[in-house]
CSV table of C-alpha atoms and ligand atoms in Angstrom, one decimal:
chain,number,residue,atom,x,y,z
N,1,UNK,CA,64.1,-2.8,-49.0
N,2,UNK,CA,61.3,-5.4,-49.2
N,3,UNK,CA,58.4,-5.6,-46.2
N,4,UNK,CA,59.2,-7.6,-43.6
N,5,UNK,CA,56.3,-8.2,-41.4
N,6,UNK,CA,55.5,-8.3,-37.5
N,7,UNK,CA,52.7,-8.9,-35.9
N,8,UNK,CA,51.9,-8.2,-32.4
N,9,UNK,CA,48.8,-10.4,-30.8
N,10,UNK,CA,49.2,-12.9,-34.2
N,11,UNK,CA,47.0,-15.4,-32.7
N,12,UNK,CA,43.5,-13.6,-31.9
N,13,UNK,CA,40.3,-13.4,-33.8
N,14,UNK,CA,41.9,-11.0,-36.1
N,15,UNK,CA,45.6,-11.9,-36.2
N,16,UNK,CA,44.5,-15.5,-36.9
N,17,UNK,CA,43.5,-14.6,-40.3
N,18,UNK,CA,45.8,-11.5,-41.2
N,19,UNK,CA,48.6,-13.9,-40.3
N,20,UNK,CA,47.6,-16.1,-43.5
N,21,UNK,CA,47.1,-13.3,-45.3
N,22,UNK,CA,49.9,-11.2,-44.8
N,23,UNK,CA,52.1,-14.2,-45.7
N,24,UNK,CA,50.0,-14.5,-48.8
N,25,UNK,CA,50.6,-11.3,-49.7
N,26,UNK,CA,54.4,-11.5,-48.2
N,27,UNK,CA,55.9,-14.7,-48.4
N,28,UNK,CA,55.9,-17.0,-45.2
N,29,UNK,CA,59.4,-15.8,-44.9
N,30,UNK,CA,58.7,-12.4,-44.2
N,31,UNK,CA,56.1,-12.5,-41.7
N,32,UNK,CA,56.3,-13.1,-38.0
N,33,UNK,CA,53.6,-13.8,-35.7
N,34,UNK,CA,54.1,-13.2,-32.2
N,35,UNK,CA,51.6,-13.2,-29.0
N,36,UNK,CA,52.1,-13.7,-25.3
N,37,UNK,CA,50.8,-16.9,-25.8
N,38,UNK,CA,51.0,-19.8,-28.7
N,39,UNK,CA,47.6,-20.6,-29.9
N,40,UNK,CA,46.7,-24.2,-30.9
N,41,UNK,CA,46.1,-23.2,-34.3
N,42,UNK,CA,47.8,-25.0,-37.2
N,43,UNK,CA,48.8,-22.2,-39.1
N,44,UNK,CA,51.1,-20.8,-36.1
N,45,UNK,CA,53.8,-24.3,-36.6
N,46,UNK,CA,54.5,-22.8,-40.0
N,47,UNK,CA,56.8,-20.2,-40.7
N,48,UNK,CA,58.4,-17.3,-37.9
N,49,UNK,CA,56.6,-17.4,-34.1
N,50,UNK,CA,58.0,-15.7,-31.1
N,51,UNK,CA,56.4,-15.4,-28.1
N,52,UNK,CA,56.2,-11.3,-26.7
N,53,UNK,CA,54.5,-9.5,-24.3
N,54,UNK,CA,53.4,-6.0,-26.1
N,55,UNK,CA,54.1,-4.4,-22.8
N,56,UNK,CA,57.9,-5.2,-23.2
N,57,UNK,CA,59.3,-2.3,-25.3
N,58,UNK,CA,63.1,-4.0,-24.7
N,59,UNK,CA,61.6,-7.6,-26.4
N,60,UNK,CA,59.7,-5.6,-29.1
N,61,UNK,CA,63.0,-4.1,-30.3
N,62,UNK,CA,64.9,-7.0,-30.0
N,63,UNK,CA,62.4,-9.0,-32.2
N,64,UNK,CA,62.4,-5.9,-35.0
N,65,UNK,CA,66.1,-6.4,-34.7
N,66,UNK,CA,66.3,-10.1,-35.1
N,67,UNK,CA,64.0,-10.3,-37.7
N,68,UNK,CA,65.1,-7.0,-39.9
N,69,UNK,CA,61.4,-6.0,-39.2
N,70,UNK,CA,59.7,-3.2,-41.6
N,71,UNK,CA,56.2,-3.0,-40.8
N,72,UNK,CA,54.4,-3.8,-37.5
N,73,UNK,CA,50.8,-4.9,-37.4
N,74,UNK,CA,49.6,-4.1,-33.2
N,75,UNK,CA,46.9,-6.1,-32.5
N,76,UNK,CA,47.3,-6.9,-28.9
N,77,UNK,CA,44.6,-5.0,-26.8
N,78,UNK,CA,42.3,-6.1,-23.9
N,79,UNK,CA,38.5,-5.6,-25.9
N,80,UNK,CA,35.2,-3.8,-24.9
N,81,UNK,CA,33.7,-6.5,-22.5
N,82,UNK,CA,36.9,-7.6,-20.4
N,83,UNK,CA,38.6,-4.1,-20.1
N,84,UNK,CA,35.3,-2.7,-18.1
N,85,UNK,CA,36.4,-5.6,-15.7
N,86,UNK,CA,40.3,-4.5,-15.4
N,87,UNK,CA,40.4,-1.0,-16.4
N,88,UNK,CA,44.0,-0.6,-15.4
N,89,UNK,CA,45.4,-3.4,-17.1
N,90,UNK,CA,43.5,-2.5,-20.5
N,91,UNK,CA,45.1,1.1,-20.3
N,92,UNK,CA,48.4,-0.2,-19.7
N,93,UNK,CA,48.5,-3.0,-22.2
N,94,UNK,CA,46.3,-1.0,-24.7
N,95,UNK,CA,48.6,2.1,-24.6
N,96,UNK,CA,51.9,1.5,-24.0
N,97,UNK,CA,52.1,-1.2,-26.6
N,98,UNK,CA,51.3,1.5,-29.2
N,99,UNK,CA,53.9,3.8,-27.4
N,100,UNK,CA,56.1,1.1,-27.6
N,101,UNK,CA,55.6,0.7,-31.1
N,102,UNK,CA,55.1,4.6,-32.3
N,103,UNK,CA,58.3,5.5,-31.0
N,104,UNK,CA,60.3,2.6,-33.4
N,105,UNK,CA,58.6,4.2,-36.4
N,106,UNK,CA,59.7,7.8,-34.9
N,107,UNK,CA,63.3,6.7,-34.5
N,108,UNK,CA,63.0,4.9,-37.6
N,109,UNK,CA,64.3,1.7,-36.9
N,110,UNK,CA,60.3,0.2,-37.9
N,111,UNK,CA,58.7,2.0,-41.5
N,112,UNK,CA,55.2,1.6,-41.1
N,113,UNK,CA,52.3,1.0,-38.5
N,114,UNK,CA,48.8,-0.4,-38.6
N,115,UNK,CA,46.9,-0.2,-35.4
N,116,UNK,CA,43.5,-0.9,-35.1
N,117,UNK,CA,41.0,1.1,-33.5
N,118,UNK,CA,36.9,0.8,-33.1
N,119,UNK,CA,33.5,2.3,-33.4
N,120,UNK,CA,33.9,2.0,-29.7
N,121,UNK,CA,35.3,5.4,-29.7
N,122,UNK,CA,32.1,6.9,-30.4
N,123,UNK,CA,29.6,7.7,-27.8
N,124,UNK,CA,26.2,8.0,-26.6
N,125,UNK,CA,26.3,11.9,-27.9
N,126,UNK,CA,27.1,10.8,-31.8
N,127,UNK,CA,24.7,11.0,-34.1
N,128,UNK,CA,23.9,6.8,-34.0
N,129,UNK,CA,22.8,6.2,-37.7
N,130,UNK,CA,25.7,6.7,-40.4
N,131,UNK,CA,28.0,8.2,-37.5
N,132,UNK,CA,30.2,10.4,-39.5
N,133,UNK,CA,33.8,10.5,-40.0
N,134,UNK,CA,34.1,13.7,-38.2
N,135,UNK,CA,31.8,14.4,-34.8
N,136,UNK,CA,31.0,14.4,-31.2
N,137,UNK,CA,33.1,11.1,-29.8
N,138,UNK,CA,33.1,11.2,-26.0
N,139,UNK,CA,33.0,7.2,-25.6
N,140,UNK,CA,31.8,5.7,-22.1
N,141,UNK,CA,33.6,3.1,-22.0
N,142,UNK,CA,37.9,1.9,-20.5
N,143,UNK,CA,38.0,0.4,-24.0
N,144,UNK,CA,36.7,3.4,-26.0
N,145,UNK,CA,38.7,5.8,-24.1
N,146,UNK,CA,42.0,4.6,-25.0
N,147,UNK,CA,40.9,3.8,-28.4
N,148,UNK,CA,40.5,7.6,-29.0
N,149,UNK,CA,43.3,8.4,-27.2
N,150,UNK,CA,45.1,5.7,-29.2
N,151,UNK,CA,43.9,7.7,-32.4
N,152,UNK,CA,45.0,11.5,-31.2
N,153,UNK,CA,48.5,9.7,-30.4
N,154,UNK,CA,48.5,8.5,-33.9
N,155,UNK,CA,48.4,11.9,-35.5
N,156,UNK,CA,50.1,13.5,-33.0
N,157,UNK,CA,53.4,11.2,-34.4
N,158,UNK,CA,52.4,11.3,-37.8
N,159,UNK,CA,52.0,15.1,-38.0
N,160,UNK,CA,54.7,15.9,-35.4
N,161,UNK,CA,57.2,13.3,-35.9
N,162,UNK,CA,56.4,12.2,-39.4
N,163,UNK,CA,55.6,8.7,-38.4
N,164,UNK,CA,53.6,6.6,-41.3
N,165,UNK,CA,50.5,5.1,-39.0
N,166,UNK,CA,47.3,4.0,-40.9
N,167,UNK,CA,44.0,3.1,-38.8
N,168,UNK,CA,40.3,1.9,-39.2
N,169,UNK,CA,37.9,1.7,-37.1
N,170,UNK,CA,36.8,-1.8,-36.9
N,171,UNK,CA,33.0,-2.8,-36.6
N,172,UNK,CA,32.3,-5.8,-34.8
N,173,UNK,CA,33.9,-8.7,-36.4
N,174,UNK,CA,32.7,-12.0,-37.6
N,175,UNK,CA,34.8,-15.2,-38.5
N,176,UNK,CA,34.9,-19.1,-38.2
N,177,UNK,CA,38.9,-19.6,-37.9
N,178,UNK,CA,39.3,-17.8,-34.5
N,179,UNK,CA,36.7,-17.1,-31.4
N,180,UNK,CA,36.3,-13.7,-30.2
N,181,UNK,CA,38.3,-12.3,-28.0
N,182,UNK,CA,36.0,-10.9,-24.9
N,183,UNK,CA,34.1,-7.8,-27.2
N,184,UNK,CA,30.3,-6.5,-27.1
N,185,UNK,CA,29.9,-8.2,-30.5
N,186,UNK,CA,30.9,-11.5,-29.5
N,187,UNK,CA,27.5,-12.8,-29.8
N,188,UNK,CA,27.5,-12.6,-33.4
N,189,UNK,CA,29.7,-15.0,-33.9
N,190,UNK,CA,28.5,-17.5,-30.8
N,191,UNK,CA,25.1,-17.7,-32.4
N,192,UNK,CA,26.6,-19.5,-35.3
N,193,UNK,CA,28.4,-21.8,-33.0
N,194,UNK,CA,25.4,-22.3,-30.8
N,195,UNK,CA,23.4,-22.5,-33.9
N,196,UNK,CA,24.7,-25.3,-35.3
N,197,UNK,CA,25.6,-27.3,-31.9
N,198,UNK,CA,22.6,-26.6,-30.0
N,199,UNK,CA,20.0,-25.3,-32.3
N,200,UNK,CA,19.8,-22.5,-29.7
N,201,UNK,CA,21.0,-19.5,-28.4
N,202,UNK,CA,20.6,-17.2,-25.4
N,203,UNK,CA,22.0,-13.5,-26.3
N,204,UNK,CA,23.3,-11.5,-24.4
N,205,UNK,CA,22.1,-8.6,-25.6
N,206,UNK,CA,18.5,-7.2,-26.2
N,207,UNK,CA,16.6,-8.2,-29.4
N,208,UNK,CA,16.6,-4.8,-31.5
N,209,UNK,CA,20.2,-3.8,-30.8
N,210,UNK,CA,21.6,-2.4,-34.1
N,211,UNK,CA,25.3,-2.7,-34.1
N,212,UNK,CA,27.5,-2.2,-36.9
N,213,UNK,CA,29.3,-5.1,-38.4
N,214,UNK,CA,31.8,-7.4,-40.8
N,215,UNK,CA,33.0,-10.3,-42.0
N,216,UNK,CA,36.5,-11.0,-41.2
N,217,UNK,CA,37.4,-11.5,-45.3
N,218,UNK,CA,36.5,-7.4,-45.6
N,219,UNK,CA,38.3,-6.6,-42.2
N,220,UNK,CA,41.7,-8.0,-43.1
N,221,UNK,CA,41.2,-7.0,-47.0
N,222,UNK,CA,40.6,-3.4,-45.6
N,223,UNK,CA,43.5,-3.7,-43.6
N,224,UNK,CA,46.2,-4.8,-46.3
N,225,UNK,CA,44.8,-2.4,-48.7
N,226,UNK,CA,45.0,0.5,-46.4
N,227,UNK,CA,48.9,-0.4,-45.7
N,228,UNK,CA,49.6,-1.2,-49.5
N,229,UNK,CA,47.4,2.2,-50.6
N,230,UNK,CA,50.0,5.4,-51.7
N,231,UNK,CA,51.6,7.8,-48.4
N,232,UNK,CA,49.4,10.7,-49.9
N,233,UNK,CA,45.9,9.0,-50.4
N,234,UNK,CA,46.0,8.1,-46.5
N,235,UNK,CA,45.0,11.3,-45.8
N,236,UNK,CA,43.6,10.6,-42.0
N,237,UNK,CA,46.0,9.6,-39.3
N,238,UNK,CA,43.7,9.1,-36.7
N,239,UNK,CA,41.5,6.0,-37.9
N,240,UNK,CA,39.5,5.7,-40.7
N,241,UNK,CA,35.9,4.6,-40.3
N,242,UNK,CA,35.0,1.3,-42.5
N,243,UNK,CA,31.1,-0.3,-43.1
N,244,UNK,CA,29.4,-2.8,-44.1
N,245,UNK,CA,26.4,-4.6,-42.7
N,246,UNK,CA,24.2,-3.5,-39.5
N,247,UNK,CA,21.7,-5.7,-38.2
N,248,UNK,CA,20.3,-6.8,-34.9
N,249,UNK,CA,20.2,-9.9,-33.2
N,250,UNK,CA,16.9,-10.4,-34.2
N,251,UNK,CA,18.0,-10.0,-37.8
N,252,UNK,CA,20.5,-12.0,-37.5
N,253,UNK,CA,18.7,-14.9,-35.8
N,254,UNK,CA,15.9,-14.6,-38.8
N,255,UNK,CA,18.6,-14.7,-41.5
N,256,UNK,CA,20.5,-17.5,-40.0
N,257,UNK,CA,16.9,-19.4,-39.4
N,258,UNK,CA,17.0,-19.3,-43.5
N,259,UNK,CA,19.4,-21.8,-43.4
N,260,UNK,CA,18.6,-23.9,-40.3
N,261,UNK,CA,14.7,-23.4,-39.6
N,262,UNK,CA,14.4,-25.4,-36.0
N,263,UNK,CA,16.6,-22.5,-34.7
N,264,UNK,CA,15.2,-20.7,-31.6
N,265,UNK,CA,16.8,-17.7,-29.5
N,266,UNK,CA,16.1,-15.4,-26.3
N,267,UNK,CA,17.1,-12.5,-24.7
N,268,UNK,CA,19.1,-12.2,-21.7
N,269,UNK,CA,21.0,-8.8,-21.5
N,270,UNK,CA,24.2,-8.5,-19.1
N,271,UNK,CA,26.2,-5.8,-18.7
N,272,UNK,CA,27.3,-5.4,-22.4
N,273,UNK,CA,24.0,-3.8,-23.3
N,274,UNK,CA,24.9,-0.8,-21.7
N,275,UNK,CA,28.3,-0.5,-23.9
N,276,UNK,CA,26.1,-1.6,-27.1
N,277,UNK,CA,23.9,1.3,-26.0
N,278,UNK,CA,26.6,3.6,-26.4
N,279,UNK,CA,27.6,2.8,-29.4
N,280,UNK,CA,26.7,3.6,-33.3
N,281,UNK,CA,24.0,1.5,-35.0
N,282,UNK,CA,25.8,2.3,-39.0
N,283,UNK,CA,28.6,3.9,-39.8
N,284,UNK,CA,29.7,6.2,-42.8
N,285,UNK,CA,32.1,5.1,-44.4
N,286,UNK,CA,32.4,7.9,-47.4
N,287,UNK,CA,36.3,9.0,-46.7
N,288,UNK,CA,37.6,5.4,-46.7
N,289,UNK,CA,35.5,5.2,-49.8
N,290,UNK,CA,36.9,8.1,-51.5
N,291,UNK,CA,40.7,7.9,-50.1
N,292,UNK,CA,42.0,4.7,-50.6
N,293,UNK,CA,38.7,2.7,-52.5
N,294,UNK,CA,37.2,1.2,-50.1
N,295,UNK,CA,34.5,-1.5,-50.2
N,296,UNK,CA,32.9,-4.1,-48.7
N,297,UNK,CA,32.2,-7.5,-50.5
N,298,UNK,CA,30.1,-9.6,-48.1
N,299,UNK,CA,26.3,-8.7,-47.5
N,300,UNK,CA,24.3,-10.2,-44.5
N,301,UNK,CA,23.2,-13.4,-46.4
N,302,UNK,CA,26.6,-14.0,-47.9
N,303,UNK,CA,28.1,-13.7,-44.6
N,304,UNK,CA,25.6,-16.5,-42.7
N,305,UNK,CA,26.0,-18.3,-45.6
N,306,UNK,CA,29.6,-18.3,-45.3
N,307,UNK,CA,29.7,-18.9,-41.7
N,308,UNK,CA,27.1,-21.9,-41.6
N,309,UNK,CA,28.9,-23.9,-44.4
N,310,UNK,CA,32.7,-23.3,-43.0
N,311,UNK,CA,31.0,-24.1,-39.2
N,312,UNK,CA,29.5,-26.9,-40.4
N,313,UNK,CA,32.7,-28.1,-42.6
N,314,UNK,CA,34.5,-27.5,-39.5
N,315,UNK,CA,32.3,-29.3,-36.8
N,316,UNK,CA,32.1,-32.6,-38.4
N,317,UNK,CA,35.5,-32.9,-39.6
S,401,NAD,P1,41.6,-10.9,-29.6
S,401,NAD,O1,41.4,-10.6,-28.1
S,401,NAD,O2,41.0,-12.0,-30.3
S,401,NAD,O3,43.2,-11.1,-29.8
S,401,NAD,C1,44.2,-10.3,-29.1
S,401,NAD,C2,45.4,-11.1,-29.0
S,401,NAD,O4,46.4,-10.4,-28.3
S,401,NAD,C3,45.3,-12.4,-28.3
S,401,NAD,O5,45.8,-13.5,-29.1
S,401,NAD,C4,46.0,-12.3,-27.0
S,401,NAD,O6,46.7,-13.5,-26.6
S,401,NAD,C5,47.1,-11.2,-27.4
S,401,NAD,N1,47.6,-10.5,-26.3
S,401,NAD,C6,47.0,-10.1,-25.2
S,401,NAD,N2,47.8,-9.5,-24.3
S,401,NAD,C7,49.0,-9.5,-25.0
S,401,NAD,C8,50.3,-9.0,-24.6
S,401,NAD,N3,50.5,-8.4,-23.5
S,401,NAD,N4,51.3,-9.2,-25.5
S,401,NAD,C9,51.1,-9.8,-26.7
S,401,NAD,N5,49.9,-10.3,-27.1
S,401,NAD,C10,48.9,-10.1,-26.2
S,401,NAD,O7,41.4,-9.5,-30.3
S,401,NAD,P2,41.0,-9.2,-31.8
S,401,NAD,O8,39.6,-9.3,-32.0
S,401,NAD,O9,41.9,-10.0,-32.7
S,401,NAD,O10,41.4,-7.7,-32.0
S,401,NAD,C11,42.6,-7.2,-32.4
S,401,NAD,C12,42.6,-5.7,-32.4
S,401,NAD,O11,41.5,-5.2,-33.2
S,401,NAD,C13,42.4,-5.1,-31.0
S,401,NAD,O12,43.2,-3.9,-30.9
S,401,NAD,C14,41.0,-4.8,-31.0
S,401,NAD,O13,40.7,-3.8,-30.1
S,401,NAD,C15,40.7,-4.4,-32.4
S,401,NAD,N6,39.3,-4.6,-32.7
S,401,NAD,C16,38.7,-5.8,-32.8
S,401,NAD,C17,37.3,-5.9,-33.1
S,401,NAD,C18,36.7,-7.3,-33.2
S,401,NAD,O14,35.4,-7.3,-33.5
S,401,NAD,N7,37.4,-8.4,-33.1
S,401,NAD,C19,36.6,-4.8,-33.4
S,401,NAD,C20,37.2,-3.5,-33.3
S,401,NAD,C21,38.5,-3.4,-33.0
């Protein structure tokens, strides 16, 4: 039977890109994006789009049904920053989508899962440099909590009910096609956009804030490699924990000042530096490494490099 592809929450910062690339890998026939909402964005007026809530376990199925689905992709979730602000919404939406979606792949009218989960799931009592793998989670945060529940429920129904569900644990994620979606990183991607428009930036978090991150190219390469790898080498059901850069905004402010000089930022910390706080500053990444051969392609000056040009490009069209 060949794959046949749904996405849930196509047209987010992530979405946005797996979307091409799934099809790429796929054939535009065989994927469908689907969100609660259509987003402007080009690549959505070719090939299948449906609009779904990921709350709606009856309009899930139907979809899977109309469309012969194989493989569903869940990427709807209410992120870091905006679930603080409606805690019960973000557990509803971020849990009983994946419900929704486990229990296809239990009753195996669905073959395969990805959901994503996040270094938001560790917490202020993990060890903060190379977190490991395996350790102390106990997150702070509504977002981190049902990411780690998220990632026991995925075990729980691959062990239990034999469901195949692969996970990473995204860093914070940097891209030109898509904004961010309302998460702690955000601002690592704004500065960019400020950069280049303003030739400023105010940050909302403090200066020397090391925070784990990626370019969106690794993030959705990752993610298609981990659902192409072989059943047996994905030996963690929970979520796998994937690296590549870690830098601060002060970093980050010198490297892109490499490329534009007259660039100036300040500091002024809301309330995401407490959920930055509680989070890792560099992750090991060693079992993703050794399981299914993971590795990262774009270094810090590669990505601002990247992101300028494509900004840029983009801007003055
Ligand atoms: P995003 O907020 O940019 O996109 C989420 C998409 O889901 C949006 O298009 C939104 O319209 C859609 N959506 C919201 N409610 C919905 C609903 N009820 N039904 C259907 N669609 C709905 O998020 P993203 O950055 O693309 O993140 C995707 C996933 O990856 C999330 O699970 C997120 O927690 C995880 N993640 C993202 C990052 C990051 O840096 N972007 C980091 C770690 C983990």
């Amino acid at each position: 039977m060949s794959t046949r592809v749904l996405i849930i929450g196509a047209c987010g910062q992530i979405g946005t890109e797996l979307t091409t690339a799934l099809r790429n890998t796929y054939g535009v026939s065989n994927v469908v994006a689907s969100d609660i909402r259509k987003s402007e964005n080009d690549i959505f007026n070719h090939g299948a789009f449906e609009v779904l809530d990921a709350r709606d376990k009856n309009a899930i199925s139907a979809c899977v049904e109309k469309y012969e689905i194989t493989d569903v992709y869940l990427m709807a979730a209410l992120l870091s920053a905006t679930a603080e602000e409606r805690p019960d919404f973000a557990w509803d939406l971020n849990m009983n989508s994946l419900f929704h979606v486990l229990n296809l792949a239990k009753d195996k009218v669905i073959q395969k899962v990805f959901w994503p989960s996040s270094i938001a799931v560790f917490g202020e009592n993990s060890p903060k440099k190379n977190t490991p793998q395996h350790t102390i989670m106990e997150p702070s945060t509504v977002y981190g909590i049902s990411k780690l529940s998220g990632e026991r429920w995925c075990e729980y129904y691959h062990k239990n009910h034999n469901v195949d569900v692969r996970s990473i644990r995204y860093p914070g994620l940097i891209s030109w096609k898509a904004n961010p979606g309302g998460g702690t990183t955000d601002y690592a991607v704004e500065i960019f956009h400020e950069a280049i428009e303003k030739g400023s930036y105010t940050c909302f978090l403090k200066e020397d804030t090391a925070l784990p991150m990626m370019f969106m190219e690794d993030a959705v390469r990752a993610t298609i490699t981990i659902m192409n790898a072989a059943s047996e080498t994905v030996k963690i059901r929970s979520s796998y924990n994937i690296s590549s850069l870690s830098f601060t905004p002060k970093q980050l402010a010198t490297a892109i000042q490499g490329f534009i000089p007259e660039f100036t930022i300040d500091y002024k910390p809301d309330s995401r530096q407490k959920i930055a706080d509680s989070w890792p500053e560099s992750i090991d990444d060693t079992a993703a490494l050794n399981d299914w051969n993971w590795s990262p392609k774009f270094d810090m000056k590669r990505m601002v490099s990247e992101m300028i040009s494509n900004l840029r490009q983009y801007e003055f069209e």
